[in-house]
Short mmCIF file of C-alpha atoms in Angstrom, two decimals:
data_model
loop_
_atom_site.label_atom_id
_atom_site.label_comp_id
_atom_site.label_asym_id
_atom_site.label_seq_id
_atom_site.Cartn_x
_atom_site.Cartn_y
_atom_site.Cartn_z
CA MET L 1 29.35 -9.38 -14.11
CA GLY L 2 26.64 -7.69 -15.39
CA PRO L 3 24.82 -4.70 -13.43
CA LEU L 4 22.18 -4.94 -10.55
CA LEU L 5 19.06 -4.93 -10.97
CA TYR L 6 15.82 -5.02 -8.86
CA ILE L 7 12.79 -6.98 -9.09
CA MET L 8 9.66 -6.80 -6.91
CA ALA L 9 7.28 -10.24 -5.93
CA ILE L 10 3.93 -9.25 -5.02
CA MET L 11 2.67 -11.20 -1.66
CA GLY L 12 -0.02 -11.95 -0.29
CA CYS L 13 0.11 -11.92 4.10
CA GLY L 14 -2.62 -13.21 6.95
CA GLU L 15 -2.86 -11.67 9.62
CA SER L 16 -0.45 -14.02 12.22
CA GLU L 17 2.59 -15.68 12.01
CA ALA L 18 2.56 -17.45 9.06
CA ALA L 19 4.41 -16.67 5.80
CA CYS L 20 3.14 -14.56 3.03
CA GLU L 21 2.96 -16.31 -0.19
CA GLN L 22 4.40 -14.87 -3.17
CA VAL L 23 2.05 -14.55 -5.64
CA ALA L 24 3.26 -12.54 -8.77
CA VAL L 25 7.00 -11.54 -10.28
CA VAL L 26 6.53 -7.86 -11.86
CA GLU L 27 8.15 -8.63 -15.41
CA GLN L 28 9.90 -5.20 -14.74
CA GLN L 29 13.85 -5.02 -13.47
CA TYR L 30 14.98 -1.62 -11.43
CA ARG L 31 18.30 -0.13 -11.93
CA SER L 32 18.28 0.25 -7.86
CA GLU L 33 16.07 -0.82 -5.05
CA GLU L 34 14.67 3.38 -4.29
CA GLU L 35 13.27 2.76 -8.01
CA CYS L 36 11.36 -0.17 -7.44
CA LEU L 37 9.79 0.92 -4.14
CA ALA L 38 8.91 3.77 -5.75
CA ALA L 39 6.92 1.85 -8.27
CA THR L 40 4.96 -0.24 -5.17
CA GLU L 41 2.05 1.96 -4.70
CA ASP L 42 1.00 1.88 -9.08
CA GLU L 43 1.82 -1.62 -8.96
CA LEU L 44 -0.25 -2.60 -5.81
CA LEU L 45 -3.49 -0.46 -6.92
CA ARG L 46 -3.25 -3.30 -9.88
CA ARG L 47 -3.47 -6.43 -8.06
CA ASP L 48 -7.47 -6.13 -6.43
CA ASP L 49 -7.55 -10.07 -7.50
CA ILE L 50 -5.31 -10.99 -5.00
CA LEU L 51 -7.58 -12.14 -1.87
CA PHE L 52 -5.70 -11.79 1.05
CA PRO L 53 -6.09 -9.89 4.08
CA ALA L 54 -2.98 -8.15 3.04
CA VAL L 55 -0.77 -7.87 -0.53
CA VAL L 56 2.46 -5.67 -0.56
CA ALA L 57 5.09 -5.79 -2.87
CA GLN L 58 8.91 -6.34 -1.66
CA CYS L 59 11.77 -5.35 -3.84
CA ARG L 60 15.29 -7.40 -4.23
CA ARG L 61 17.78 -8.13 -5.66
CA ALA L 62 17.14 -10.11 -9.01
CA ASP L 63 19.85 -12.90 -8.22
CA ALA L 64 18.09 -12.60 -4.60
CA GLY L 65 16.02 -16.22 -3.74
CA PRO L 66 12.39 -14.61 -1.70
CA GLN L 67 12.99 -13.60 1.43
CA LEU L 68 10.42 -14.68 4.64
CA VAL L 69 7.89 -11.83 5.42
CA ARG L 70 5.53 -12.61 8.29
CA GLY L 71 2.00 -11.54 7.81
CA ASP L 72 2.52 -9.74 11.49
CA GLU L 73 5.60 -8.32 10.44
CA VAL L 74 4.28 -6.71 7.58
CA MET L 75 3.53 -2.75 7.34
CA LEU L 76 -0.11 -2.33 6.99
CA PRO L 77 -1.56 1.29 6.42
CA ALA L 78 -2.61 3.66 9.11
CA ALA L 79 -6.19 4.07 9.62
CA PRO L 80 -7.92 7.30 8.52
CA ALA L 81 -8.80 9.66 10.42
CA PRO L 82 -12.19 10.09 10.55
CA GLN L 83 -13.86 12.93 8.40
CA GLN L 84 -14.00 16.05 10.59
CA ARG L 85 -18.31 16.82 11.19
CA LEU L 86 -19.21 19.68 8.93
CA PRO L 87 -20.74 22.45 10.91
CA ARG L 88 -24.92 22.15 10.47
CA PHE L 89 -26.37 24.78 9.25
CA ALA L 90 -27.46 26.30 12.59
CA ASP L 91 -23.48 25.70 14.04
CA ALA L 92 -22.39 28.26 11.23
CA GLY L 93 -22.57 30.77 13.28
CA PRO L 94 -24.85 33.30 14.51
CA GLN L 95 -28.12 33.58 12.32
CA PRO L 96 -29.56 36.75 11.40
CA ARG L 97 -33.42 37.25 12.92
CA LEU L 98 -36.34 38.13 11.08
CA SER L 99 -38.39 41.17 11.74
CA ARG L 100 -42.29 40.66 12.21
#
C-alpha cells in the first residue's frame, strides 16, 4: 500500500440546498490534508472563469470519491468591514486662526 495522498476538487455551488457540482480536480497531489488546505486559497484565486455564485475547494483522500456538499453548507467569506471614514480637514482638530 502506497502513501496516503490528497487531491483538491474545485466545486461550483449555488445558493440553495442543491448539491455543488465538481468542475475540476487539481492535478497536483498533496501528502497531507493540511498541505492541500494550505494551497486552496491560491488555487481558488486562479479559478476566476467558473460561473457559480460560490466556488470552493474540497480536499479529500485520493482514493475517496466526491463528497456531497450543498450550497447552503458552504462557508462563505465574511463581508468586509465597512471602511472607516477618513477625517475631513475640518474634523482633523483645531485649526489655526488667521489674523486680520
